[in-house]
Short mmCIF file of C-alpha atoms in Angstrom, two decimals:
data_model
loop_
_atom_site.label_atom_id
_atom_site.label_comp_id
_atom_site.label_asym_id
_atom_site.label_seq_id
_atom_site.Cartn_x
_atom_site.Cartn_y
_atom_site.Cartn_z
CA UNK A 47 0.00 0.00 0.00
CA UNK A 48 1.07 3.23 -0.80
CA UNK A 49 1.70 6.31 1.88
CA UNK A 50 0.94 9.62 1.45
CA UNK A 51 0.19 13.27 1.98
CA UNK A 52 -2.17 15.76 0.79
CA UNK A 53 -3.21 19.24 1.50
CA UNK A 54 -5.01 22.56 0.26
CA UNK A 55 -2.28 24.63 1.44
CA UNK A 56 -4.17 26.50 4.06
CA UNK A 57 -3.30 30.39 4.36
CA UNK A 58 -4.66 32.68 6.87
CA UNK A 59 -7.77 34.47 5.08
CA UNK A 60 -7.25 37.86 7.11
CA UNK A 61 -3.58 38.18 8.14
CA UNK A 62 -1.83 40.87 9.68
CA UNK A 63 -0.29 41.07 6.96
CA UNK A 64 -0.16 41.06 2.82
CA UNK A 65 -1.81 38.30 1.13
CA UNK A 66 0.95 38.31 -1.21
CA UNK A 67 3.38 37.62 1.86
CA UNK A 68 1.16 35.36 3.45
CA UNK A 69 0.86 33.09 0.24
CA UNK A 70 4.75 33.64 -0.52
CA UNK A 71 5.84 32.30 3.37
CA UNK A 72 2.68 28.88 2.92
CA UNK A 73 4.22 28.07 -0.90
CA UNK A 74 7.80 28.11 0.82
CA UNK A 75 6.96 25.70 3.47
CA UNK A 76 4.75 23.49 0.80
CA UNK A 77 7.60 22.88 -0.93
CA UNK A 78 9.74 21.96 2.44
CA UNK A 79 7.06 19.62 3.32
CA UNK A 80 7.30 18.05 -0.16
CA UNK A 81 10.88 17.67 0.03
CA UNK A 82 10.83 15.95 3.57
CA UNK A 83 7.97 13.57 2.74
CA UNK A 84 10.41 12.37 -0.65
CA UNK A 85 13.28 12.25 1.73
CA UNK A 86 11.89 10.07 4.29
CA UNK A 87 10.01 7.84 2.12
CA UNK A 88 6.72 8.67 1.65
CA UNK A 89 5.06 7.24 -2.18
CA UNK A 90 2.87 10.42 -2.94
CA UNK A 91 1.75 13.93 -2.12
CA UNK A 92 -1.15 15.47 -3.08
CA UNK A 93 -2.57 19.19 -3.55
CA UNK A 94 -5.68 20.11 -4.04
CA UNK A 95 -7.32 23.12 -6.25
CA UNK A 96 -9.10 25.89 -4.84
CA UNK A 97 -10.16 29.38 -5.42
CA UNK A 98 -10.66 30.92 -1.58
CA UNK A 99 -9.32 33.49 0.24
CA UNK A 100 -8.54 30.51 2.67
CA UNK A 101 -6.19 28.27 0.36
CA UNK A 102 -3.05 29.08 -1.77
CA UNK A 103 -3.26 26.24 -4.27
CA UNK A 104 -5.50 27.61 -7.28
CA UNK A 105 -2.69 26.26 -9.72
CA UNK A 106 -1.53 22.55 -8.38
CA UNK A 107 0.43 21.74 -11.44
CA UNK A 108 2.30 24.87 -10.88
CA UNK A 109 3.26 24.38 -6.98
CA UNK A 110 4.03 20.47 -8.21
CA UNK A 111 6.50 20.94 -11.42
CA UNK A 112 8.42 23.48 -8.28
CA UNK A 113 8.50 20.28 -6.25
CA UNK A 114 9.19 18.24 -8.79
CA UNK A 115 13.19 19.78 -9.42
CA UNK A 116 13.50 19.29 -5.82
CA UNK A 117 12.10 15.56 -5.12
CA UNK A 118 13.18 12.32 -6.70
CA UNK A 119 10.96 9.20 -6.18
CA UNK A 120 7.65 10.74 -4.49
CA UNK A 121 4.71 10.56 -6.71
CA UNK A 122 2.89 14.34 -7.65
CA UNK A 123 -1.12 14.39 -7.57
CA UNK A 124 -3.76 16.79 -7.38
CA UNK A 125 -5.59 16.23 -5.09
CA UNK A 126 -7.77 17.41 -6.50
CA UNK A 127 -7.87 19.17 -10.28
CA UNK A 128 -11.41 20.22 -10.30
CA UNK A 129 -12.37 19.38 -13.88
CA UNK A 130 -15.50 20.13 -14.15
CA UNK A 131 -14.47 24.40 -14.28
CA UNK A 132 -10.91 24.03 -16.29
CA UNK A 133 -10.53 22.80 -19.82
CA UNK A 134 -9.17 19.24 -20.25
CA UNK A 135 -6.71 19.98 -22.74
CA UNK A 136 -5.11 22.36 -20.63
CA UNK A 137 -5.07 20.34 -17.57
CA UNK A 138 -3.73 17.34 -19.80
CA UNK A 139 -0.65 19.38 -20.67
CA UNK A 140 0.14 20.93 -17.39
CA UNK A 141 0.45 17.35 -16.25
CA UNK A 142 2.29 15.74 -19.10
CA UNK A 143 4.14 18.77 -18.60
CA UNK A 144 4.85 17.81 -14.94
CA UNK A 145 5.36 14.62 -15.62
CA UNK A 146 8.55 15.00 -17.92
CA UNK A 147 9.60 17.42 -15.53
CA UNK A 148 9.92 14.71 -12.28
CA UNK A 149 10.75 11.69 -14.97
CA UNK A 150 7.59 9.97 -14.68
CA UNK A 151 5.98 10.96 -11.06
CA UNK A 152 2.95 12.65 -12.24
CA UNK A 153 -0.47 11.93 -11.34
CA UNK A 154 -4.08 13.67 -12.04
CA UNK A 155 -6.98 13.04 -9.21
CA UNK A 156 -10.06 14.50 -11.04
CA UNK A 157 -12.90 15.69 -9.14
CA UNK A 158 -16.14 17.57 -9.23
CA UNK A 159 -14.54 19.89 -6.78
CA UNK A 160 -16.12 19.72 -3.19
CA UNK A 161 -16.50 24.39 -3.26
CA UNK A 162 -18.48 25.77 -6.13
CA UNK A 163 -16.34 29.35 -6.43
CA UNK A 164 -14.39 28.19 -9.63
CA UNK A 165 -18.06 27.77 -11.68
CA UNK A 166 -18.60 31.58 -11.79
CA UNK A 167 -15.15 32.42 -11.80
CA UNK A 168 -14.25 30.73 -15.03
CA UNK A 169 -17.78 31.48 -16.69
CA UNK A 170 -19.38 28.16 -15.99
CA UNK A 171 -23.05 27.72 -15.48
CA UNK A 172 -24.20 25.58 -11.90
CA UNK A 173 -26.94 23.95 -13.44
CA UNK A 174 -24.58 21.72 -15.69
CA UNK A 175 -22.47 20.64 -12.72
CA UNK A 176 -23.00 16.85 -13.84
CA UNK A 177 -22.51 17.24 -17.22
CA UNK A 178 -19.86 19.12 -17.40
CA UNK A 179 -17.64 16.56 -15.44
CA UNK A 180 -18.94 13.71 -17.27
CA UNK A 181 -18.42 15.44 -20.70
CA UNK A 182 -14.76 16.82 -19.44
CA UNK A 183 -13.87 13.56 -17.99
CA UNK A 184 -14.48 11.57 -21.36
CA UNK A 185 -12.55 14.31 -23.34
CA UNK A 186 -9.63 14.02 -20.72
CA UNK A 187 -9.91 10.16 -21.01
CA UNK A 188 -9.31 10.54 -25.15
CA UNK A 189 -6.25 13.22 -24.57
CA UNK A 190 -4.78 10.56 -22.28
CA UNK A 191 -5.02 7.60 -24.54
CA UNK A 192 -4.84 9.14 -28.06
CA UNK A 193 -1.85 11.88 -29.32
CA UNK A 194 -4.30 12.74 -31.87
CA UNK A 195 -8.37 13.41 -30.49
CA UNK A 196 -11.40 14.37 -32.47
CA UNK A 197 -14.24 14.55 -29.68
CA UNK A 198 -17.44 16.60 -29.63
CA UNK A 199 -20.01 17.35 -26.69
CA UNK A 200 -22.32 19.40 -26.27
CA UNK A 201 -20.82 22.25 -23.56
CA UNK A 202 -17.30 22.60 -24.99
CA UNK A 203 -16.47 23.11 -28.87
CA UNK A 204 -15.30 19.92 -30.46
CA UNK A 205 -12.18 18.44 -31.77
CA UNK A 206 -11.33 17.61 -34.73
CA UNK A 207 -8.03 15.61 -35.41
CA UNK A 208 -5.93 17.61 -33.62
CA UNK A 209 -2.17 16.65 -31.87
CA UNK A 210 -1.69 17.88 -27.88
CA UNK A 211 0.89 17.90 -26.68
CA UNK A 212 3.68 17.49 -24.90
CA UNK A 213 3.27 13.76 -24.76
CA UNK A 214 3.87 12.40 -21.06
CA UNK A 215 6.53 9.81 -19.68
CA UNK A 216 4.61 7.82 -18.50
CA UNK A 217 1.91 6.00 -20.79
CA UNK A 218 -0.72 6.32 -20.14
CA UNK A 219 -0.75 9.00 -17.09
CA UNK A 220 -2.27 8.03 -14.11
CA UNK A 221 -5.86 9.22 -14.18
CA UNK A 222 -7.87 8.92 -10.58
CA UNK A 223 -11.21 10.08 -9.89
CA UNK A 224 -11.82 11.38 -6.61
CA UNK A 225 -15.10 10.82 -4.94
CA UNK A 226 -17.14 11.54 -1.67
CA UNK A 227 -19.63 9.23 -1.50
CA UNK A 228 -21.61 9.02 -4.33
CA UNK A 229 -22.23 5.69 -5.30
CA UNK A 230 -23.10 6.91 -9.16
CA UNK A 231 -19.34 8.33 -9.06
CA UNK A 232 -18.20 5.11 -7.34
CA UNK A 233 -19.66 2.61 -9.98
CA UNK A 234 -18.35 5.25 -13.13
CA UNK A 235 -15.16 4.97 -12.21
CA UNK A 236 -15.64 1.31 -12.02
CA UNK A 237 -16.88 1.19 -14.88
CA UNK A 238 -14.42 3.57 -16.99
CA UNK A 239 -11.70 1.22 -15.32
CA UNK A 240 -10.07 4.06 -13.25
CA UNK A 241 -8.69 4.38 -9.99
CA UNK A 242 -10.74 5.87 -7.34
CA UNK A 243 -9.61 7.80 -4.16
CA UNK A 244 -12.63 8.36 -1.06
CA UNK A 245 -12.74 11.16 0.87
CA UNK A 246 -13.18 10.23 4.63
CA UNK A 247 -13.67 13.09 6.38
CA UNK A 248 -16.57 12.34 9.08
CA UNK A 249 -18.39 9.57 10.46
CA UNK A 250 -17.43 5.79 10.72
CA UNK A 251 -15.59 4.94 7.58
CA UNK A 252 -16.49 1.37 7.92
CA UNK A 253 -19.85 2.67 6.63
CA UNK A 254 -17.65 3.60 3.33
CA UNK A 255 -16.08 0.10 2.60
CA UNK A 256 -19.37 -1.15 0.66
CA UNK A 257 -18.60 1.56 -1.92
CA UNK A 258 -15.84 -0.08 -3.21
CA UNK A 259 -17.09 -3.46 -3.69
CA UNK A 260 -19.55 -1.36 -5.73
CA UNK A 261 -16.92 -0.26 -7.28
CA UNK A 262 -14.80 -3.45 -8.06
CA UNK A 263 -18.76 -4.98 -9.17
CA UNK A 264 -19.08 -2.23 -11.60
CA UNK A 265 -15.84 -2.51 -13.27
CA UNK A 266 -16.36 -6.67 -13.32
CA UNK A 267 -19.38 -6.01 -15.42
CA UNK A 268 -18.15 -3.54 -18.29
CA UNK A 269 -15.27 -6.13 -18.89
CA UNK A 270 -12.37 -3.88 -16.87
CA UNK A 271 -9.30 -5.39 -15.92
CA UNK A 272 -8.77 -5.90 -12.84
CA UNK A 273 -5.66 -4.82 -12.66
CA UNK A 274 -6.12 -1.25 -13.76
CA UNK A 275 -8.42 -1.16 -10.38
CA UNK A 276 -6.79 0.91 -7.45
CA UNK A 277 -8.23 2.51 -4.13
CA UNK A 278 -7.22 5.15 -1.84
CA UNK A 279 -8.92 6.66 1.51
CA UNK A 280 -8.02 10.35 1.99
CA UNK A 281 -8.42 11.29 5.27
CA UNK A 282 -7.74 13.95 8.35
CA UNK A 283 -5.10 13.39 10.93
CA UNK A 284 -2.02 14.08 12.62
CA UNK A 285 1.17 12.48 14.16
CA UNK A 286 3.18 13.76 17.05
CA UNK A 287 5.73 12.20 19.21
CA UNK A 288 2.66 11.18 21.81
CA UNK A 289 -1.02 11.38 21.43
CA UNK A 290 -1.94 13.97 23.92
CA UNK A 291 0.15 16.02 21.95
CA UNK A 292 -0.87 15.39 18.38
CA UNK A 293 -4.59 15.89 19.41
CA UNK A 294 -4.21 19.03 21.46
CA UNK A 295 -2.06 20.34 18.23
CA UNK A 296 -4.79 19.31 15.65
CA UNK A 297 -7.47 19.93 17.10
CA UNK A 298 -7.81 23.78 17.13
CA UNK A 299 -6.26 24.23 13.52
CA UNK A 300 -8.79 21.39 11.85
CA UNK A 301 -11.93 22.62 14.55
CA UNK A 302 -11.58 26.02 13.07
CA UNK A 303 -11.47 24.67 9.64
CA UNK A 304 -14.58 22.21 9.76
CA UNK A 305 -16.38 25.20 11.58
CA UNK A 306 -15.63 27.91 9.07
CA UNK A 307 -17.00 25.55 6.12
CA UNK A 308 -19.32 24.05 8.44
CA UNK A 309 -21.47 28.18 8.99
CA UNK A 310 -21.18 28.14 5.01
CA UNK A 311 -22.76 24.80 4.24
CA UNK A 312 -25.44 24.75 7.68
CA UNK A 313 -23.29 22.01 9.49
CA UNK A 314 -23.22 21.75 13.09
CA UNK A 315 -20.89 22.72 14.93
CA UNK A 316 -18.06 20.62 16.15
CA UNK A 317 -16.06 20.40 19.50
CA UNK A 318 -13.28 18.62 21.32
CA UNK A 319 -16.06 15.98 22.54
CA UNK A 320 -17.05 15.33 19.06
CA UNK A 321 -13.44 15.27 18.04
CA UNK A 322 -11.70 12.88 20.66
CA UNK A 323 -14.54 10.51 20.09
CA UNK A 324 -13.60 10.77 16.03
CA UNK A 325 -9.90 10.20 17.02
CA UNK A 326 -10.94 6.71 18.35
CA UNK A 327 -10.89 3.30 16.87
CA UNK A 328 -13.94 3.71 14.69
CA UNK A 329 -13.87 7.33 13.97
CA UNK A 330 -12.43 9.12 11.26
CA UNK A 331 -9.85 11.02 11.95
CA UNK A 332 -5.97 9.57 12.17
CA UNK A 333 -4.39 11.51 14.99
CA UNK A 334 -2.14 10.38 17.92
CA UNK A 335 1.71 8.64 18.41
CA UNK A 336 3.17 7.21 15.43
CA UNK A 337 1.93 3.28 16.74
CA UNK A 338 -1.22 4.20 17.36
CA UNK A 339 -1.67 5.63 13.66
CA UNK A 340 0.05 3.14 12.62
CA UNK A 341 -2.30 0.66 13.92
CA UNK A 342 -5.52 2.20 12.65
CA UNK A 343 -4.39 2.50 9.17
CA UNK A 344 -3.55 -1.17 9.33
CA UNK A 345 -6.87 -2.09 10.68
CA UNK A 346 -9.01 -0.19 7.73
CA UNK A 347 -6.47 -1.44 5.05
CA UNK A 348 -8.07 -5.08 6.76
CA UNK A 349 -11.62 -3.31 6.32
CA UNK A 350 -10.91 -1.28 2.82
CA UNK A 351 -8.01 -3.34 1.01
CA UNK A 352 -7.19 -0.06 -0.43
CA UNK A 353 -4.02 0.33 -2.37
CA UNK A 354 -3.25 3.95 -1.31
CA UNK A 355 -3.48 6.14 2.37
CA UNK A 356 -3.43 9.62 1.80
CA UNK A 357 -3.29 11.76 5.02
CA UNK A 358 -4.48 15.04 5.13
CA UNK A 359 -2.23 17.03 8.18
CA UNK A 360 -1.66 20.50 7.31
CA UNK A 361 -5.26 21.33 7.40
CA UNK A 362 -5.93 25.05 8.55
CA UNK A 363 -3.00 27.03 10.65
CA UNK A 364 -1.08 24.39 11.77
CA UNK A 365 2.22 25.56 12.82
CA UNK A 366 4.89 24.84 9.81
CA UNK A 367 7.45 23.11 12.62
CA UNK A 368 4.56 20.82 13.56
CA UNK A 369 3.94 19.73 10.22
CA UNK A 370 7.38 18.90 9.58
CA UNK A 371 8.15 16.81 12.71
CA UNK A 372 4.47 15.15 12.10
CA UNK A 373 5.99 14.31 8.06
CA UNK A 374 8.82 12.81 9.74
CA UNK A 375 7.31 10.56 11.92
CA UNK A 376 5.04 9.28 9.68
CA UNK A 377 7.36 8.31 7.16
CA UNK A 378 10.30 7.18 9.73
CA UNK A 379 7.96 5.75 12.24
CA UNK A 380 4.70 5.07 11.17
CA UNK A 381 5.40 3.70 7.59
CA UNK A 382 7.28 1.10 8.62
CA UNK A 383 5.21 -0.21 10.75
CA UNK A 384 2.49 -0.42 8.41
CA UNK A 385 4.86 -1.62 5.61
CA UNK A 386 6.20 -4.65 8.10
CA UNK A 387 2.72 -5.77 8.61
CA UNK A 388 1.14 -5.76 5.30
CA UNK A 389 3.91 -7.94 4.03
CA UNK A 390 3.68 -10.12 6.72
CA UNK A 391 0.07 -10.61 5.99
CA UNK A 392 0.83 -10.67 2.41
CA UNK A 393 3.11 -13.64 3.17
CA UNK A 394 0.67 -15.28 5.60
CA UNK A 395 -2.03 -15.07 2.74
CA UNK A 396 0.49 -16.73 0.48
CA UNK A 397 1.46 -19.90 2.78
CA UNK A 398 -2.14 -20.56 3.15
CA UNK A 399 -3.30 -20.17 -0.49
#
């Protein structure tokens, strides 16, 4: 199973002081917490689009190819590329573009986008949400797998026989599409034969697991292979050097966070009850020492069988020198836990087959 890291790059929407400065100092530190995650062993980092006052990642491909000159075997995703408001060509060749420039570590998570701002800003209408990823997704699908396209739709002018270019390293690039939830969005990617990464971010996430036999049922009937089938869970958490710790450092920055969204979208609001109970065994968040993460993600990998763990830490103000030391633990502490005991199950599973 692959370990990883993703984030929104949080910024401060009313600092003391310039935006520019404030977005300058969080694109800095990104790329520091890219670096350490390569150098300690982590598989993959993720950042996800936005267009708020409250993130500094509008442009992922742009913050990646910067990480990319500066890593060497840690896989670059969106996390994700919100499809559904860009244009497919472009967002194929800012990735093939990314991809030549880290030899082959590029990755695109495609999503419907989980904010709406990017609709109006880019001129798109609300009331073809759906179609608009579905058309986009099948355009980006053909750009993937063919140098030369000729596509038509009916939001987005056709193609006819054209080249795009540059070509990627990697063939074909690593298409995911990210979902939270939605069985229809489950059983599509099933069906299209592409990897698909679940957003965790509340309740029991055993209540998730039946969405990916959905998945793996839809893919078995439109005649996918079943090796092009992957899973991830992306989820919240944090690692410190004891658990006390890592939940008194988490829980203000993500609290604040969940809150914020939570006023915009008529959620409840949360509190440290309702957030040590999701830091137990069956909640969802992944916070505490390094064996005690380490533990939980074993136990859903036993519940999910998912290929990938992507853990979201630097969620809202978390202090930079927190996030760093939390990096290295999971990769020096908690990933080899977790790699030991996969194997050994892997091996067990063997001897008894």
């Amino acid at each position: 199973m692959e370990l990883g890291l993703y984030t929104f790059a949080d910024v401060n929407p009313n600092p003391s002081r310039g935006k520019g400065e404030e977005g300058a100092e969080r694109l800095k530190h990104l790329l520091e917490e890219i670096e350490l995650a390569d150098q300690v062993g982590l598989n993959v980092f993720g950042l996800g689009e936005h267009h708020r006052p409250d993130y500094a990642a509008s442009a992922p491909a742009v913050a990646l190819a910067a990480a990319a000159v500066k890593t060497r075997n840690i896989r670059l995703t969106s996390a994700v590329t919100v499809l559904s408001s860009d244009d497919p060509v472009r967002v194929f060749q800012q990735f093939a573009t990314l991809d030549l420039l880290s030899n082959g570590r590029a990755e695109i998570m495609a999503g419907r986008g989980s904010f709406i701002e990017s609709f109006p800003l880019f001129g798109y209408n609300l009331e073809d949400y759906d179609q608009l990823f579905e058309e986009k997704l099948d355009l980006l699908v053909a750009l993937r797998d063919n140098e030369t396209v000729s596509w038509s739709g009916e939001l987005r002018a056709p193609i006819n026989g054209r080249g795009v270019y540059p070509r990627p390293l990697q063939d074909p690039l690593p298409l995911w599409i990210a979902v939270g939830g939605t069985p229809q969005s489950v059983a599509r990617a099933g069906a299209m034969g592409l990897p698909v990464a679940l957003a965790i971010i509340g309740g029991e996430p055993r209540r998730f697991a039946p969405l990916f036999d959905l998945y793996r049922e839809a893919a078995r009937r439109a005649g996918q292979e079943a090796s092009k089938l992957k899973t991830s869970i992306n989820v919240h958490g944090f690692i410190a050097d004891t658990t006390d710790v890592a939940a008194d450092q988490f829980y203000g920055p993500q609290a604040e966070v969940m809150n914020r969204i939570g006023r915009e979208r008529g959620w409840g609001p949360t509190n440290r009850a309702h957030f040590d109970i999701s830091r137990g065994p069956n909640g969802a968040l992944f916070v505490g020492e390094p064996e005690l993460v380490a533990e939980k993600i074993i136990a859903h990998h036993r519940l999910f069988n998912n290929d990938r763990f992507l853990l979201q830490m630097a969620i809202g103000l978390m202090p930079h020198d927190q996030i760093m030391r939390g990096i290295e633990l999971y990769g020096t502490k908690v990933a080899p836990i977790v790699r030991k005991a996969l194997t050994e199950s892997d091996e067990e599973a063997k001897a008894t087959a």
